Coordinates of C-alpha atoms in Angstrom, one line a residue:
Chain Z
M8 CA 0.0 0.0 0.0
T9 CA 1.4 3.4 -1.0
A10 CA 1.5 6.4 1.2
T11 CA -1.3 7.9 -0.9
Q12 CA -3.5 4.9 -0.3
D13 CA -2.7 5.1 3.4
L14 CA -3.8 8.7 3.5
T15 CA -7.0 8.1 1.6
A16 CA -7.9 5.2 3.9
L17 CA -7.1 7.5 6.9
Y18 CA -9.2 10.3 5.4
A19 CA -12.4 8.2 5.3
E20 CA -11.6 6.8 8.8
I21 CA -11.3 10.4 10.2
Q22 CA -14.7 11.3 8.6
H23 CA -16.3 8.3 10.1
F24 CA -14.7 9.0 13.5
Y25 CA -16.1 12.5 13.5
A26 CA -19.5 11.3 12.5
R27 CA -19.7 8.9 15.4
Q28 CA -18.2 11.4 17.8
M29 CA -20.5 14.3 17.0
Q30 CA -23.7 12.1 16.9
L31 CA -22.7 11.3 20.5
M32 CA -22.4 15.0 21.3
D33 CA -25.6 16.0 19.6
G34 CA -27.4 13.1 21.4
R35 CA -26.0 14.6 24.6
D36 CA -24.1 11.5 25.5
F37 CA -21.2 13.5 27.0
E38 CA -19.5 10.5 28.5
G39 CA -19.5 8.8 25.1
F40 CA -18.2 12.0 23.5
A41 CA -15.4 12.3 26.2
A42 CA -14.4 8.7 25.5
T43 CA -13.4 9.7 22.0
F44 CA -10.6 11.8 23.6
T45 CA -7.5 10.4 25.2
E46 CA -7.5 10.2 29.0
D47 CA -5.5 13.4 29.2
G48 CA -7.3 15.0 26.2
E49 CA -7.8 18.8 25.9
F50 CA -10.9 20.4 24.6
S51 CA -11.4 24.1 24.0
H52 CA -14.7 25.2 22.3
T53 CA -15.0 28.8 23.6
P54 CA -12.4 31.5 24.0
G55 CA -10.4 31.3 27.2
Q56 CA -11.9 27.9 28.1
L57 CA -9.9 24.7 28.2
A58 CA -11.2 21.4 29.6
R59 CA -8.7 18.7 30.5
T60 CA -9.2 14.9 30.9
R61 CA -12.3 13.0 30.0
A62 CA -13.9 13.9 33.4
G63 CA -13.1 17.6 32.8
I64 CA -14.7 17.5 29.3
V65 CA -17.9 15.9 30.6
A66 CA -18.1 18.6 33.4
E67 CA -17.6 21.4 30.8
L68 CA -20.2 20.0 28.5
R69 CA -22.8 19.5 31.3
E70 CA -22.2 23.1 32.3
F71 CA -22.3 24.4 28.8
H72 CA -25.6 22.6 28.0
R73 CA -27.3 24.1 31.0
R74 CA -28.2 27.1 28.9
F75 CA -30.4 24.9 26.8
A76 CA -32.5 23.6 29.7
Q77 CA -34.9 26.5 29.5
A78 CA -34.4 27.0 25.7
P79 CA -34.9 23.6 24.0
V80 CA -32.9 23.1 20.9
V81 CA -31.8 20.2 18.7
R82 CA -28.2 20.8 17.7
R83 CA -26.4 19.1 14.8
H84 CA -22.7 19.6 14.3
W85 CA -21.5 19.4 10.7
F86 CA -17.8 19.0 10.0
N87 CA -16.4 19.3 6.4
M88 CA -13.5 20.4 4.3
I89 CA -11.1 18.4 6.4
V90 CA -7.4 18.8 5.9
A91 CA -5.4 15.9 7.5
E92 CA -1.7 16.2 8.0
P93 CA 0.1 13.1 9.4
Q94 CA 2.9 14.2 11.8
P95 CA 6.4 12.7 12.3
D96 CA 5.3 11.5 15.8
G97 CA 2.5 9.4 14.3
S98 CA -0.3 11.8 15.3
V99 CA -2.5 13.5 12.7
R100 CA -3.3 17.2 12.7
T101 CA -6.6 18.1 11.2
T102 CA -8.0 21.5 10.3
Y103 CA -11.6 21.7 9.1
Y104 CA -14.8 23.7 9.0
A105 CA -17.6 23.2 11.6
Q106 CA -21.1 24.5 11.4
V107 CA -23.9 23.9 14.0
I108 CA -27.5 23.7 12.7
N109 CA -30.0 24.6 15.4
T110 CA -33.7 23.6 15.5
R111 CA -35.9 25.4 18.0
P112 CA -39.6 24.9 18.7
G113 CA -41.8 26.5 16.2
A114 CA -39.0 27.9 14.1
D115 CA -37.1 26.9 11.0
A116 CA -33.6 25.4 11.3
Q117 CA -30.9 28.1 11.7
V118 CA -27.2 28.1 11.1
G119 CA -25.2 28.7 14.3
P120 CA -21.7 30.2 14.4
S121 CA -19.3 29.2 11.6
C122 CA -16.0 27.7 13.1
V123 CA -12.6 26.4 12.1
V124 CA -11.4 23.6 14.3
T125 CA -7.9 22.2 14.8
D126 CA -7.5 18.7 16.2
V127 CA -4.6 16.4 17.1
L128 CA -5.6 12.8 16.6
V129 CA -3.7 9.8 17.9
R130 CA -4.2 6.1 17.6
A131 CA -4.8 3.8 20.6
D132 CA -5.5 0.1 20.3
G133 CA -6.1 0.7 16.6
A134 CA -8.7 3.4 17.0
L135 CA -8.5 7.1 16.6
L136 CA -8.8 9.4 19.6
N137 CA -8.7 13.2 20.0
K138 CA -5.6 14.3 22.0
S139 CA -6.8 17.9 21.6
R140 CA -9.4 20.0 19.9
Q141 CA -9.5 23.8 19.5
V142 CA -12.6 25.4 18.1
R143 CA -12.4 29.0 16.8
Q144 CA -15.5 31.0 15.8
D145 CA -15.2 33.0 12.6
R146 CA -16.9 36.0 14.2
L147 CA -13.9 36.4 16.5
L148 CA -11.6 36.8 13.4
L149 CA -13.5 40.0 12.6
A150 CA -13.1 41.5 16.1
H151 CA -9.4 42.2 15.5
Chain Y
M29 CA -7.3 -6.2 2.9
T30 CA -8.2 -5.7 6.5
A31 CA -11.6 -5.0 7.8
T32 CA -10.6 -1.4 8.5
Q33 CA -9.6 -1.0 4.9
D34 CA -12.9 -2.6 3.8
L35 CA -14.8 -0.2 5.8
T36 CA -12.9 2.9 4.6
A37 CA -13.5 1.8 1.0
L38 CA -17.1 1.2 1.8
Y39 CA -17.4 4.6 3.4
A40 CA -16.3 6.5 0.3
E41 CA -18.5 4.3 -1.8
I42 CA -21.5 5.2 0.3
Q43 CA -20.7 8.9 0.1
H44 CA -20.5 8.6 -3.7
F45 CA -23.7 6.6 -3.9
Y46 CA -25.6 9.3 -1.9
A47 CA -24.1 12.1 -4.1
R48 CA -25.4 10.4 -7.3
Q49 CA -28.7 9.5 -5.7
M50 CA -29.5 12.9 -4.4
Q51 CA -28.4 14.7 -7.5
L52 CA -31.0 12.6 -9.3
M53 CA -33.6 13.6 -6.7
D54 CA -32.7 17.3 -6.8
G55 CA -32.8 17.2 -10.6
R56 CA -36.3 15.7 -10.3
D57 CA -35.4 12.5 -12.0
F58 CA -37.7 10.4 -9.7
E59 CA -37.4 7.3 -11.8
G60 CA -33.7 7.5 -11.5
F61 CA -33.9 8.1 -7.8
A62 CA -36.3 5.2 -7.3
A63 CA -33.9 3.0 -9.2
T64 CA -31.3 3.5 -6.4
F65 CA -33.7 1.5 -4.2
T66 CA -34.4 -2.3 -4.3
E67 CA -37.5 -3.3 -6.2
D68 CA -39.2 -3.8 -2.8
G69 CA -37.6 -0.7 -1.3
E70 CA -39.2 1.3 1.4
F71 CA -39.0 5.1 1.7
S72 CA -40.5 7.3 4.4
H73 CA -39.7 11.0 4.3
T74 CA -42.6 12.5 6.2
P75 CA -44.3 11.3 9.4
G76 CA -46.9 8.6 8.9
Q77 CA -46.0 8.2 5.2
L78 CA -44.4 5.0 3.8
A79 CA -43.8 4.4 0.1
R80 CA -43.1 0.8 -1.1
T81 CA -41.6 -0.5 -4.3
R82 CA -39.9 1.7 -7.0
A83 CA -43.2 2.5 -8.6
G84 CA -44.6 3.5 -5.2
I85 CA -41.6 5.8 -4.5
V86 CA -42.0 7.5 -7.9
A87 CA -45.7 8.1 -7.2
E88 CA -45.0 9.5 -3.7
L89 CA -42.3 11.9 -5.1
R90 CA -44.5 13.1 -7.9
E91 CA -47.3 13.8 -5.4
F92 CA -44.9 15.5 -2.9
H93 CA -43.4 17.8 -5.6
R94 CA -46.8 19.1 -6.7
R95 CA -46.5 21.7 -3.9
F96 CA -43.6 23.2 -5.8
A97 CA -45.5 23.7 -9.1
Q98 CA -46.8 27.1 -8.0
A99 CA -43.9 27.9 -5.8
P100 CA -40.7 27.3 -7.8
V101 CA -37.7 26.2 -5.8
V102 CA -34.3 24.7 -6.4
R103 CA -33.7 22.1 -3.7
R104 CA -30.3 20.7 -2.8
H105 CA -30.0 17.8 -0.4
W106 CA -26.8 17.7 1.7
F107 CA -25.9 14.5 3.6
N108 CA -23.1 14.4 6.1
M109 CA -21.8 12.9 9.3
I110 CA -22.5 9.4 8.0
V111 CA -22.1 6.5 10.5
A112 CA -22.0 3.2 8.6
E113 CA -22.5 -0.1 10.5
P114 CA -22.1 -3.4 8.5
Q115 CA -24.7 -5.9 9.7
P116 CA -24.2 -9.7 10.0
D117 CA -26.6 -10.3 7.0
G118 CA -24.3 -8.3 4.7
S119 CA -26.4 -5.1 4.7
V120 CA -25.1 -1.8 6.0
R121 CA -27.1 0.4 8.3
T122 CA -26.3 4.1 8.0
T123 CA -27.3 7.0 10.2
Y124 CA -26.5 10.5 9.1
Y125 CA -27.5 14.2 9.0
A126 CA -29.5 15.6 6.1
Q127 CA -30.1 19.3 5.3
V128 CA -32.1 20.7 2.4
I129 CA -30.9 24.1 1.0
N130 CA -33.7 25.9 -0.8
T131 CA -33.3 28.6 -3.4
R132 CA -36.5 30.5 -4.4
P133 CA -36.9 33.4 -6.9
G134 CA -35.6 36.7 -5.7
A135 CA -34.5 35.4 -2.3
D136 CA -31.3 34.2 -0.7
A137 CA -30.7 30.5 -0.2
Q138 CA -32.4 29.2 3.0
V139 CA -31.9 26.1 5.1
G140 CA -34.8 23.8 5.2
P141 CA -35.6 21.3 8.0
S142 CA -32.7 19.6 9.7
C143 CA -33.1 15.8 9.6
V144 CA -31.5 12.6 10.7
V145 CA -31.9 9.7 8.3
T146 CA -31.5 5.9 8.8
D147 CA -30.9 3.7 5.8
V148 CA -30.5 0.0 5.2
L149 CA -28.2 -0.5 2.2
V150 CA -27.7 -3.7 0.3
R151 CA -25.5 -4.8 -2.5
A152 CA -26.9 -6.1 -5.8
D153 CA -24.8 -6.9 -8.8
G154 CA -21.9 -5.2 -7.1
A155 CA -23.7 -1.9 -6.6
L156 CA -25.3 -0.4 -3.5
L157 CA -29.1 0.0 -3.3
N158 CA -31.4 1.4 -0.6
K159 CA -33.5 -1.3 0.9
S160 CA -35.1 1.3 3.2
R161 CA -34.8 4.9 4.2
Q162 CA -36.5 6.7 7.1
V163 CA -36.2 10.4 7.4
R164 CA -36.9 12.1 10.7
Q165 CA -37.1 15.9 11.1
D166 CA -35.4 17.4 14.1
R167 CA -38.4 19.7 14.9
L168 CA -40.5 16.6 15.6
L169 CA -38.1 15.7 18.4
L170 CA -39.1 18.9 20.2
A171 CA -42.8 18.3 20.0
H172 CA -42.6 15.6 22.7
Chain W
M29 CA -6.6 -3.3 -6.7
T30 CA -10.0 -3.3 -8.4
A31 CA -11.5 -0.4 -10.2
T32 CA -13.9 0.1 -7.3
Q33 CA -11.1 0.4 -4.9
D34 CA -9.3 2.8 -7.2
L35 CA -12.4 5.0 -7.3
T36 CA -12.9 5.0 -3.6
A37 CA -9.3 6.0 -3.0
L38 CA -9.7 8.7 -5.7
Y39 CA -12.9 9.9 -4.0
A40 CA -11.2 10.6 -0.7
E41 CA -8.3 12.2 -2.5
I42 CA -10.7 14.6 -4.3
Q43 CA -12.3 15.5 -1.0
H44 CA -9.0 16.2 0.5
F45 CA -7.9 18.2 -2.5
Y46 CA -11.0 20.4 -2.3
A47 CA -10.5 20.9 1.4
R48 CA -6.9 22.2 1.0
Q49 CA -7.9 24.2 -2.1
M50 CA -10.8 26.0 -0.5
Q51 CA -9.0 26.7 2.8
L52 CA -6.5 28.5 0.6
M53 CA -9.3 30.5 -1.0
D54 CA -11.0 31.3 2.2
G55 CA -7.7 32.4 3.7
R56 CA -7.3 34.7 0.7
D57 CA -4.2 33.0 -0.5
F58 CA -5.1 33.5 -4.1
E59 CA -1.7 32.5 -5.4
G60 CA -2.0 29.3 -3.4
F61 CA -5.5 28.7 -4.8
A62 CA -4.4 29.4 -8.4
A63 CA -1.5 26.9 -8.0
T64 CA -4.2 24.2 -7.6
F65 CA -5.1 24.8 -11.2
T66 CA -3.0 23.8 -14.3
E67 CA -0.9 26.6 -15.8
D68 CA -3.6 26.9 -18.5
G69 CA -6.5 26.4 -16.1
E70 CA -9.9 27.9 -16.6
F71 CA -12.1 29.3 -13.8
S72 CA -15.6 30.7 -14.1
H73 CA -17.4 31.6 -10.9
T74 CA -19.9 34.2 -12.1
P75 CA -22.0 34.3 -15.3
G76 CA -20.2 35.6 -18.3
Q77 CA -16.8 35.6 -16.5
L78 CA -13.9 33.3 -17.4
A79 CA -10.4 33.6 -16.0
R80 CA -7.6 31.8 -17.8
T81 CA -4.1 30.8 -16.5
R82 CA -2.9 30.9 -12.9
A83 CA -2.1 34.6 -13.3
G84 CA -5.5 35.3 -14.7
I85 CA -7.2 33.5 -11.8
V86 CA -5.2 35.5 -9.2
A87 CA -6.2 38.7 -11.0
E88 CA -9.9 37.8 -11.1
L89 CA -9.9 36.8 -7.4
R90 CA -8.2 40.0 -6.4
E91 CA -10.7 42.0 -8.3
F92 CA -13.6 40.0 -7.0
H93 CA -12.6 40.4 -3.3
R94 CA -12.3 44.1 -3.6
R95 CA -16.0 44.3 -2.7
F96 CA -15.2 42.9 0.7
A97 CA -12.6 45.7 1.5
Q98 CA -15.3 48.0 2.9
A99 CA -17.6 45.1 4.0
P100 CA -15.6 42.7 6.1
V101 CA -16.7 39.1 5.9
V102 CA -15.2 35.7 6.7
R103 CA -16.2 33.3 3.9
R104 CA -16.2 29.5 4.1
H105 CA -16.7 27.4 1.1
W106 CA -18.4 24.0 1.7
F107 CA -18.3 21.4 -1.1
N108 CA -20.4 18.2 -0.7
M109 CA -22.3 15.5 -2.6
I110 CA -19.4 15.0 -5.0
V111 CA -20.0 12.8 -8.1
A112 CA -16.7 11.8 -9.7
E113 CA -16.5 10.4 -13.2
P114 CA -13.2 9.2 -14.5
Q115 CA -12.9 10.0 -18.3
P116 CA -11.2 8.0 -21.0
D117 CA -8.4 10.6 -21.3
G118 CA -7.4 10.1 -17.6
S119 CA -9.1 13.2 -16.4
V120 CA -11.9 13.2 -13.8
R121 CA -15.1 15.1 -14.2
T122 CA -16.7 16.1 -10.9
T123 CA -20.1 17.6 -10.2
Y124 CA -20.9 18.7 -6.7
Y125 CA -22.8 21.1 -4.5
A126 CA -21.1 24.3 -3.1
Q127 CA -22.4 26.5 -0.4
V128 CA -20.7 29.6 1.0
I129 CA -21.2 30.4 4.7
N130 CA -20.6 34.1 5.4
T131 CA -19.8 35.7 8.8
R132 CA -20.1 39.5 9.1
P133 CA -19.4 41.7 12.1
G134 CA -22.2 41.7 14.6
A135 CA -24.3 39.2 12.7
D136 CA -25.0 35.5 12.8
A137 CA -23.5 33.3 10.1
Q138 CA -25.5 33.3 6.9
V139 CA -25.8 31.0 4.0
G140 CA -24.7 32.6 0.7
P141 CA -25.8 31.4 -2.8
S142 CA -26.3 27.7 -3.3
C143 CA -24.3 26.5 -6.3
V144 CA -23.5 23.4 -8.5
V145 CA -20.0 23.2 -9.7
T146 CA -18.4 21.2 -12.5
D147 CA -14.7 20.6 -12.5
V148 CA -12.3 18.8 -14.8
L149 CA -9.4 17.4 -12.7
V150 CA -6.1 16.1 -14.1
R151 CA -3.1 14.6 -12.5
A152 CA 0.4 16.2 -12.7
D153 CA 3.4 14.8 -10.9
G154 CA 1.1 12.5 -8.9
A155 CA -1.1 15.3 -7.6
L156 CA -4.6 16.5 -8.7
L157 CA -5.0 19.9 -10.3
N158 CA -8.1 21.7 -11.7
K159 CA -8.0 22.0 -15.5
S160 CA -11.3 23.9 -15.3
R161 CA -14.0 24.9 -12.9
Q162 CA -17.5 26.2 -13.7
V163 CA -19.7 27.5 -10.9
R164 CA -23.4 27.9 -11.5
Q165 CA -25.7 29.6 -8.9
D166 CA -29.0 27.9 -8.3
R167 CA -30.9 31.2 -8.4
L168 CA -30.0 31.5 -12.1
L169 CA -31.9 28.3 -12.8
L170 CA -35.0 30.0 -11.7
A171 CA -34.6 33.0 -14.0
H172 CA -35.5 30.9 -17.1

């Protein structure tokens, strides 16, 4: 198998990994989502915030989703335009676009903030895991 | 070829299958769309509705699209975040997000209902076909 | 490797190519974007407009983006639902959906025009390049 074939197989694997991972998030299975990170994984989805370890990620997501308790919403995370760059240490750095689609009672679906995300993915027991994720909202690029 | 490689090849094949299938739908080639289902295929895209057989699917889509006769719209179906689970019987169960983007005269493009879709795909003469499709709109999750 | 495996590897490669290419565009690296075309590449993104050669593409994009100088916007190009058809001459014809997501100061992200794009891709020194791209906005389909 050539390096190109390796990368194309990896590419589909990453897409599939993200699909499973974000269906867990959108289904509010925060423990399931956190389990797609390494034990010491890092997750930053809002400016100035950084959750560490699986337990820390679960706690952050529970806190974050409290805002939806009184304002019901179905959220769907879409990831696309993924660039995957294998690193010398065996990890893979990905940079991609993320868009949340929100559905609220009695309203049409609406697009949420447009984001660019950077992940470091590693392999453990054959499966991909997030070592880190950093989400950056496009609107913050305009503030400077 | 390992199982992982099989699955990654299958994953791209499913994406490609959906792209062809939904370009047929959006181009209003309902016969072409129905031909991507098995002869006894089942298709449910609105609550309480279930079309059976290719002829039944064509009839349902003709009926459904009548609403657009007096309200012209270009529709584009986007599928993403596909989870594919091969089943013991050789079929593949997929669960994914679907979003329609509507373009109407004199207006900007608008997002339609956000949906989660579950398919059963089977292989016939080497090619994938839908044995069934069930579309669920997110807004109905909020009604309960 | 079978033809099916070839096509699935090609499919992921095309997705990856588009991700890199459009991250260059959205990052306003027009020279980088133009370098993803052949030297004699053709690029048409608005009706009646056709840029030729890499230098011509850079010039067109610089001119086009002038409109954003006084109206800051972060643009994200999403490509999806890609149909890839290898041609007898070794090129690949792709037809896919494209959607721009715009983020402007003080506003939520908004969907831009919905488009269908047709590319001819060729391989040079092992890598994919655009020989041509034609973008068609869905709203123009309604004008007829």
